[in-house]
Coordinates of C-alpha atoms in Angstrom, one line a residue:
M170 CA -12.3 41.7 -53.9
K171 CA -9.2 39.6 -54.8
P172 CA -9.7 36.1 -53.4
K173 CA -7.1 35.1 -50.7
V174 CA -6.7 32.4 -48.1
I175 CA -9.0 33.1 -45.2
K176 CA -7.1 33.2 -41.9
T177 CA -9.2 35.4 -39.6
T178 CA -12.8 36.1 -38.6
E179 CA -12.5 39.4 -40.5
D180 CA -11.3 37.7 -43.6
Y181 CA -14.2 35.3 -43.3
Q182 CA -16.8 38.0 -42.9
A183 CA -15.4 39.9 -45.9
A184 CA -15.5 36.8 -48.0
M185 CA -19.1 36.0 -47.1
A186 CA -20.1 39.6 -47.9
R187 CA -18.6 39.3 -51.3
V188 CA -20.2 35.8 -51.9
D189 CA -23.6 37.5 -51.2
A190 CA -22.9 40.3 -53.6
I191 CA -22.0 38.0 -56.5
F192 CA -24.0 34.9 -55.7
D193 CA -26.1 35.1 -58.9
A194 CA -23.0 35.4 -61.1
R195 CA -23.1 33.2 -64.2
P196 CA -20.6 30.3 -64.5
G197 CA -17.7 31.0 -66.9
T198 CA -17.7 34.7 -66.3
P199 CA -15.0 36.5 -64.3
E200 CA -17.4 36.9 -61.3
G201 CA -18.5 33.3 -61.7
D202 CA -14.9 32.1 -61.4
E203 CA -14.4 34.4 -58.4
L204 CA -17.5 33.0 -56.7
E205 CA -16.3 29.4 -57.3
L206 CA -12.9 30.2 -55.8
L207 CA -14.4 32.1 -52.8
L208 CA -16.8 29.2 -52.0
L209 CA -13.8 26.8 -51.9
L210 CA -11.9 29.1 -49.6
V211 CA -14.9 29.6 -47.3
E212 CA -15.5 25.8 -47.1
K213 CA -11.9 25.2 -46.2
Y214 CA -12.0 27.8 -43.4
E215 CA -15.3 26.5 -42.0
D216 CA -14.0 22.9 -41.9
E217 CA -11.0 24.0 -39.9
A218 CA -12.7 26.6 -37.7
F219 CA -16.0 24.8 -37.1
P220 CA -15.3 21.1 -37.3
I221 CA -18.3 18.8 -36.9
G222 CA -17.6 16.4 -34.0
L223 CA -18.0 12.6 -34.2
P224 CA -21.3 11.2 -33.1
D225 CA -21.4 9.4 -29.7
P226 CA -20.7 5.7 -30.2
I227 CA -24.1 4.7 -28.6
T228 CA -25.9 7.1 -30.9
A229 CA -24.1 5.6 -33.9
I230 CA -25.1 2.0 -32.8
R231 CA -28.7 3.0 -32.3
F232 CA -28.7 4.8 -35.7
R233 CA -27.4 1.7 -37.4
M234 CA -30.0 -0.5 -35.6
E235 CA -32.7 1.8 -36.9
Q236 CA -31.3 1.8 -40.5
Q237 CA -31.1 -2.0 -40.5
G238 CA -34.2 -2.7 -38.5
L239 CA -32.3 -4.5 -35.7
K240 CA -33.5 -5.2 -32.2
Q241 CA -31.4 -5.5 -29.1
K242 CA -31.2 -9.3 -29.3
D243 CA -29.6 -8.8 -32.8
L244 CA -26.6 -7.1 -31.1
E245 CA -25.8 -10.1 -29.0
P246 CA -23.3 -11.6 -31.5
Y247 CA -21.4 -8.3 -31.4
L248 CA -21.7 -7.3 -27.7
G249 CA -22.3 -10.6 -25.9
S250 CA -25.1 -11.5 -23.6
K251 CA -28.5 -9.8 -23.4
S252 CA -27.4 -8.1 -20.2
K253 CA -24.2 -6.8 -21.9
V254 CA -26.2 -5.4 -24.8
S255 CA -28.5 -3.6 -22.3
E256 CA -25.5 -2.2 -20.3
V257 CA -23.8 -0.9 -23.5
L258 CA -26.8 0.8 -24.9
S259 CA -27.6 2.4 -21.5
G260 CA -24.0 3.6 -21.2
R261 CA -23.3 1.5 -18.1
R262 CA -20.6 -0.6 -19.9
E263 CA -17.7 0.6 -22.0
L264 CA -17.2 -0.9 -25.4
S265 CA -14.2 -3.3 -25.4
L266 CA -11.8 -3.6 -28.3
S267 CA -13.3 -7.0 -29.1
M268 CA -16.8 -5.5 -29.3
I269 CA -15.5 -2.6 -31.5
R270 CA -13.9 -5.1 -33.9
K271 CA -17.2 -7.0 -34.3
L272 CA -19.2 -3.8 -34.7
V273 CA -16.8 -2.5 -37.3
N274 CA -16.7 -5.7 -39.3
G275 CA -20.3 -6.8 -38.8
L276 CA -22.3 -3.5 -38.9
G277 CA -19.9 -1.3 -40.7
I278 CA -19.8 1.4 -38.0
P279 CA -16.6 3.5 -38.6
A280 CA -13.8 2.7 -36.1
E281 CA -13.1 6.4 -35.5
V282 CA -16.7 6.8 -34.2
L283 CA -16.5 3.8 -31.8
L284 CA -12.9 4.7 -30.7
R285 CA -14.0 8.4 -30.3
E286 CA -10.9 9.6 -32.2
P287 CA -11.1 11.3 -35.6
G288 CA -9.2 9.3 -38.2
A289 CA -8.5 6.4 -35.9
K290 CA -8.3 2.9 -37.4
L291 CA -8.3 -0.5 -35.7
Q292 CA -4.8 -2.0 -35.8
P293 CA -4.3 -5.8 -36.2
S294 CA -4.4 -7.3 -32.7
T295 CA -0.8 -8.4 -32.1
V296 CA -1.2 -8.4 -28.4
L297 CA -3.4 -11.4 -28.2
E298 CA -1.0 -13.4 -30.4
A299 CA 2.0 -12.3 -28.4
A300 CA 0.3 -13.0 -25.1
K301 CA -0.7 -16.6 -25.9
G302 CA 0.3 -18.8 -23.0
F303 CA 0.2 -16.0 -20.4
P304 CA -0.9 -17.4 -17.0
L305 CA -3.9 -15.0 -16.8
A306 CA -5.4 -16.5 -13.6
E307 CA -2.1 -16.1 -11.7
M308 CA -1.5 -12.7 -13.1
R309 CA -5.0 -11.6 -12.1
K310 CA -4.5 -13.0 -8.6
R311 CA -1.3 -11.0 -8.2
G312 CA -3.0 -7.7 -9.3
W313 CA -0.9 -7.2 -12.3
F314 CA -3.7 -5.8 -14.3
E315 CA -4.1 -2.3 -13.0
G316 CA -7.7 -1.0 -13.0
F317 CA -9.2 -4.5 -13.6
T318 CA -11.2 -6.0 -10.8
G319 CA -13.4 -8.5 -12.7
T320 CA -13.6 -12.3 -12.7
L321 CA -11.3 -14.6 -14.7
A322 CA -14.1 -15.1 -17.2
E323 CA -14.5 -11.3 -17.6
L324 CA -10.7 -11.1 -18.0
K325 CA -10.8 -13.6 -20.9
E326 CA -13.6 -11.7 -22.5
Q327 CA -11.8 -8.4 -22.2
A328 CA -8.3 -9.9 -22.9
E329 CA -7.4 -7.5 -25.7
D330 CA -8.2 -4.4 -23.7
V331 CA -6.6 -5.6 -20.5
L332 CA -3.5 -7.0 -22.1
S333 CA -3.1 -3.9 -24.2
R334 CA -3.0 -1.8 -21.1
F335 CA -0.6 -4.3 -19.4
V336 CA 2.0 -4.0 -22.2
Q337 CA 1.3 -0.3 -23.0
P338 CA 4.1 1.2 -20.8
L339 CA 6.6 -0.6 -23.0
G340 CA 5.5 1.4 -26.0
G341 CA 6.0 1.0 -29.7
A342 CA 7.4 -2.3 -30.9
C343 CA 7.7 -3.4 -27.3
T344 CA 4.0 -4.1 -27.1
V345 CA 5.0 -7.5 -28.5
P346 CA 6.8 -9.2 -25.5
A347 CA 9.1 -11.3 -27.6
L348 CA 11.8 -8.7 -28.2
N349 CA 14.8 -9.4 -30.4
R350 CA 17.0 -12.3 -29.3
Q351 CA 17.1 -13.6 -25.8
R352 CA 19.0 -16.3 -24.0
V353 CA 17.6 -18.7 -21.4
R354 CA 20.0 -20.6 -19.3
E355 CA 20.9 -23.8 -21.0
G356 CA 18.9 -26.8 -19.7
S357 CA 16.0 -24.6 -18.5
R358 CA 12.5 -26.0 -18.9
S359 CA 10.7 -22.6 -18.4
D360 CA 7.2 -22.1 -19.7
P361 CA 7.7 -19.5 -22.5
G362 CA 4.3 -17.8 -21.9
A363 CA 4.9 -17.4 -18.2
L364 CA 8.5 -16.3 -18.8
Q365 CA 7.4 -13.5 -21.2
A366 CA 4.6 -12.4 -18.9
W367 CA 7.1 -12.0 -16.0
R368 CA 9.4 -10.2 -18.4
V369 CA 6.7 -7.7 -19.4
R370 CA 5.8 -7.2 -15.7
V371 CA 9.4 -6.3 -14.5
V372 CA 10.1 -4.1 -17.5
T373 CA 6.8 -2.3 -17.0
M374 CA 7.7 -1.8 -13.3
A375 CA 11.1 -0.4 -14.3
C376 CA 9.5 1.9 -16.8
K377 CA 7.8 3.7 -13.9
E378 CA 11.1 5.0 -12.4
P379 CA 13.1 7.6 -14.4
L380 CA 16.8 7.1 -14.0
P381 CA 20.0 8.8 -15.3
A382 CA 21.3 7.7 -18.7
Y383 CA 23.1 4.4 -18.6
K384 CA 26.7 4.5 -19.7
R385 CA 27.6 1.4 -21.7
G386 CA 30.7 -0.3 -20.3
S387 CA 30.3 1.2 -16.8
V388 CA 29.8 -2.2 -15.1
T389 CA 33.4 -3.1 -14.4
K390 CA 35.0 -5.4 -11.9
D391 CA 35.9 -2.4 -9.7
F392 CA 32.3 -1.1 -9.8
L393 CA 31.0 -4.6 -8.8
G394 CA 33.4 -4.5 -5.9
D395 CA 31.7 -1.2 -4.7
V396 CA 28.3 -3.0 -4.9
V397 CA 29.5 -6.0 -2.9
R398 CA 30.9 -3.8 -0.1
L399 CA 27.5 -2.4 0.5
S400 CA 26.5 -5.9 1.7
Y401 CA 28.4 -5.2 5.0
L402 CA 25.7 -2.7 6.0
D403 CA 22.4 -3.7 7.5
D404 CA 20.5 -2.0 4.7
G405 CA 22.9 -3.3 2.0
P406 CA 20.4 -4.6 -0.6
R407 CA 18.5 -1.3 -0.6
L408 CA 21.7 0.7 -0.8
A409 CA 22.9 -1.4 -3.7
R410 CA 19.7 -0.7 -5.6
E411 CA 20.2 3.0 -4.9
L412 CA 23.8 2.9 -6.2
L413 CA 22.8 1.0 -9.3
N414 CA 19.9 3.4 -10.0
K415 CA 22.3 6.3 -10.0
R416 CA 24.2 4.5 -12.8
G417 CA 21.1 4.0 -14.9
I418 CA 20.5 0.4 -13.8
H419 CA 17.0 -0.6 -12.6
V420 CA 16.6 -3.2 -9.9
V421 CA 13.2 -4.9 -9.6
V422 CA 12.3 -7.8 -7.3
E423 CA 9.2 -9.7 -8.5
R424 CA 8.3 -13.2 -7.5
H425 CA 8.7 -15.7 -10.3
L426 CA 5.7 -17.2 -11.9
P427 CA 5.0 -20.9 -11.7
R428 CA 7.0 -23.0 -14.2
T429 CA 9.6 -20.3 -14.8
H430 CA 12.2 -21.5 -12.4
L431 CA 13.8 -18.1 -12.4
D432 CA 16.3 -16.5 -10.1
G433 CA 17.0 -13.4 -12.1
A434 CA 17.4 -11.7 -15.4
A435 CA 19.5 -9.1 -17.1
I436 CA 17.5 -7.0 -19.6
C437 CA 18.1 -4.1 -22.0
M438 CA 15.4 -1.5 -21.5
P439 CA 13.7 0.3 -24.4
D440 CA 15.4 3.5 -23.5
G441 CA 18.9 2.0 -23.4
S442 CA 19.1 1.6 -19.6
R443 CA 19.7 -1.8 -18.0
L444 CA 17.4 -3.8 -15.7
V445 CA 18.4 -6.4 -13.2
A446 CA 15.3 -8.3 -12.2
L447 CA 15.3 -10.7 -9.3
T448 CA 12.7 -13.1 -8.0
A449 CA 14.2 -13.7 -4.5
R450 CA 13.0 -17.3 -5.1
H451 CA 15.0 -18.6 -2.1
D452 CA 14.5 -15.5 -0.1
R453 CA 18.1 -15.6 1.4
L454 CA 20.7 -12.9 1.5
D455 CA 23.4 -15.2 0.2
N456 CA 21.3 -16.0 -2.9
F457 CA 20.4 -12.3 -3.3
W458 CA 24.0 -11.2 -3.5
F459 CA 25.2 -13.9 -5.8
T460 CA 22.2 -13.5 -8.2
L461 CA 22.6 -9.7 -8.2
L462 CA 26.3 -10.0 -9.0
H463 CA 25.7 -12.7 -11.6
E464 CA 23.1 -10.6 -13.5
L465 CA 25.4 -7.5 -13.3
A466 CA 28.2 -9.6 -14.7
H467 CA 25.9 -10.5 -17.6
V468 CA 25.3 -6.8 -18.2
G469 CA 29.0 -5.9 -18.2
L470 CA 30.3 -9.0 -20.1
H471 CA 27.5 -9.7 -22.5
L472 CA 24.6 -7.3 -22.9
D473 CA 27.0 -4.3 -23.3
R474 CA 29.0 -6.3 -25.9
H475 CA 26.3 -8.0 -28.0
D476 CA 23.7 -5.8 -29.6
D477 CA 21.6 -8.7 -30.9
V478 CA 20.9 -10.1 -27.4
D479 CA 18.6 -8.0 -25.2
A480 CA 17.7 -10.4 -22.3
I481 CA 19.3 -13.2 -20.3
F482 CA 17.3 -15.3 -17.9
D483 CA 18.8 -17.5 -15.2
D484 CA 17.8 -20.5 -13.2
L485 CA 20.9 -20.7 -10.9
D486 CA 19.8 -24.1 -9.5
R487 CA 20.6 -25.8 -12.8
A488 CA 24.2 -26.5 -13.8
S489 CA 25.1 -25.1 -17.1
E490 CA 28.0 -25.7 -19.6
D491 CA 27.1 -22.4 -21.4
Q492 CA 30.2 -20.3 -21.8
W493 CA 28.4 -17.0 -20.9
E494 CA 27.1 -18.6 -17.7
K495 CA 30.6 -19.8 -16.7
E496 CA 31.9 -16.3 -17.3
A497 CA 29.2 -14.6 -15.2
D498 CA 29.6 -17.2 -12.4
A499 CA 33.4 -16.7 -12.4
L500 CA 33.3 -12.9 -12.3
A501 CA 30.5 -12.9 -9.6
G502 CA 32.3 -15.4 -7.5
E503 CA 35.7 -13.6 -7.7
V504 CA 34.2 -10.2 -6.8
L505 CA 32.2 -11.6 -3.9
I506 CA 35.1 -13.6 -2.4
P507 CA 38.5 -13.4 -4.2
A508 CA 40.1 -16.8 -4.7
K509 CA 43.2 -15.9 -2.8
A510 CA 41.1 -14.9 0.3
W511 CA 39.0 -18.0 0.1
E512 CA 42.1 -20.3 -0.1
G513 CA 43.8 -18.5 2.8
A514 CA 40.7 -18.9 5.0
K515 CA 40.8 -22.7 4.5
L516 CA 37.0 -22.8 4.9
G517 CA 36.8 -25.7 2.5
R518 CA 38.4 -27.9 5.1
Q519 CA 37.2 -26.2 8.3
P520 CA 33.7 -24.8 7.7
N521 CA 32.8 -23.3 11.1
E522 CA 30.9 -20.2 11.9
A523 CA 33.7 -18.4 13.6
A524 CA 35.9 -18.7 10.5
V525 CA 33.0 -17.6 8.3
K526 CA 32.5 -14.5 10.4
A527 CA 36.3 -13.8 10.5
L528 CA 36.5 -13.9 6.7
S529 CA 33.5 -11.7 6.3
E530 CA 35.0 -9.1 8.7
K531 CA 38.3 -9.2 6.8
L532 CA 36.6 -8.6 3.5
R533 CA 34.0 -6.3 4.9
I534 CA 31.1 -8.2 3.4
H535 CA 28.0 -9.8 4.8
P536 CA 28.5 -13.2 6.5
S537 CA 25.8 -14.7 4.4
I538 CA 28.0 -14.4 1.3
V539 CA 30.7 -16.5 3.0
A540 CA 28.3 -19.0 4.5
G541 CA 26.6 -19.4 1.1
R542 CA 30.0 -20.2 -0.5
V543 CA 30.7 -22.8 2.2
R544 CA 27.3 -24.5 1.6
F545 CA 27.8 -24.5 -2.1
Q546 CA 31.3 -25.8 -2.0
S547 CA 30.4 -28.6 0.5
G548 CA 27.1 -29.4 -1.1
N549 CA 25.6 -29.4 2.3
Y550 CA 22.7 -26.9 2.4
T551 CA 21.6 -27.8 6.0
I552 CA 24.6 -26.1 7.7
M553 CA 24.9 -22.4 8.8
N554 CA 21.1 -21.7 8.4
N555 CA 21.4 -18.9 10.8
L556 CA 24.0 -17.1 8.7
V557 CA 22.5 -17.0 5.2
G558 CA 19.9 -14.4 6.0
R559 CA 16.8 -16.5 5.4
G560 CA 13.5 -14.8 5.0
S561 CA 14.8 -11.2 4.8
V562 CA 15.0 -10.2 1.1
R563 CA 11.4 -10.1 0.0
E564 CA 10.4 -8.3 3.1
L565 CA 13.1 -5.6 2.7
F566 CA 12.1 -4.9 -0.9
E567 CA 8.4 -5.0 -0.2
R568 CA 8.9 -2.4 2.5
S569 CA 10.8 -0.1 0.2
G570 CA 8.5 -0.5 -2.8
G571 CA 10.7 -2.9 -4.8

């Protein structure tokens, strides 16, 4: 028989028959060389066709305990308390990444066994370093950690596992929340950890909705005008989101975290789409429409034109001398209410509700937009409370799964 690569059961059976026939061949003879080659080919085939599975992690731990003469209490430095050791060994508690790291480093159990994946290796834990400063208590309270229902103490113990799942939808390099360059509105005093946690949250939410491909440069002044005209309709915010989604732009509303002072953000997504994330911090329609247009202005004027900036965060309550903020403010303001129309309405001198409604009808936009401009220009935020759409934004998006 001429030795050849074994590919089928028939090849294997023929090779084994030949091995039996020449098994006593002396080394160095033609048959001895043939036997040596056949045994290598048989071993290769058996490794591929009949792989030996990895041992169960608990079996591996118990085997190492027996080897080293360890008792259950000796595992506490690796697994935690006495009760946790008992729960792990009985199969009632899954091994956490933290436990696995300690078992690999302390007891020398292969990572692939504990991870239940042939060839798997533990990677350096970048997520814990990246997530320093995350407000874990508030994030847990809001239910941001899907599948986790434990206490805050348990969350801290399982931080690497829970946070890895939290950032996992971002994928690849995005598992580290600090992506590329970002701009925070000048003068902001936001907590960096809370800001990044909120960012991961809104990007993760956006990742769940597949959208058409985003076309760079599609956010023009005319397109923004189309968005604003939807405000005239009762369901305007939802319809605006639908229109933007069709253009590859995600719209997510997620309450800001304490110490972030956020109104909204414009973000480049990992797949190249764009995300406008809003907090509805003031929960008013006038604020919603201005913030939406302001962030869209950032997309068109700045994100689409600067590859080294992938996120812009805004606190619109704070005045800014930043040029980009001035440009976004100017474009949003002009699209919402053109300067010529504003001057013609003389609302700066005669701010009354009838005039506000008349201008909104003329422009076919929601009265809240005009009322909001009157309040801003006059500096009097106590007037026209019944026109600014107070308390309606969050409810609308919560109903529609925003």
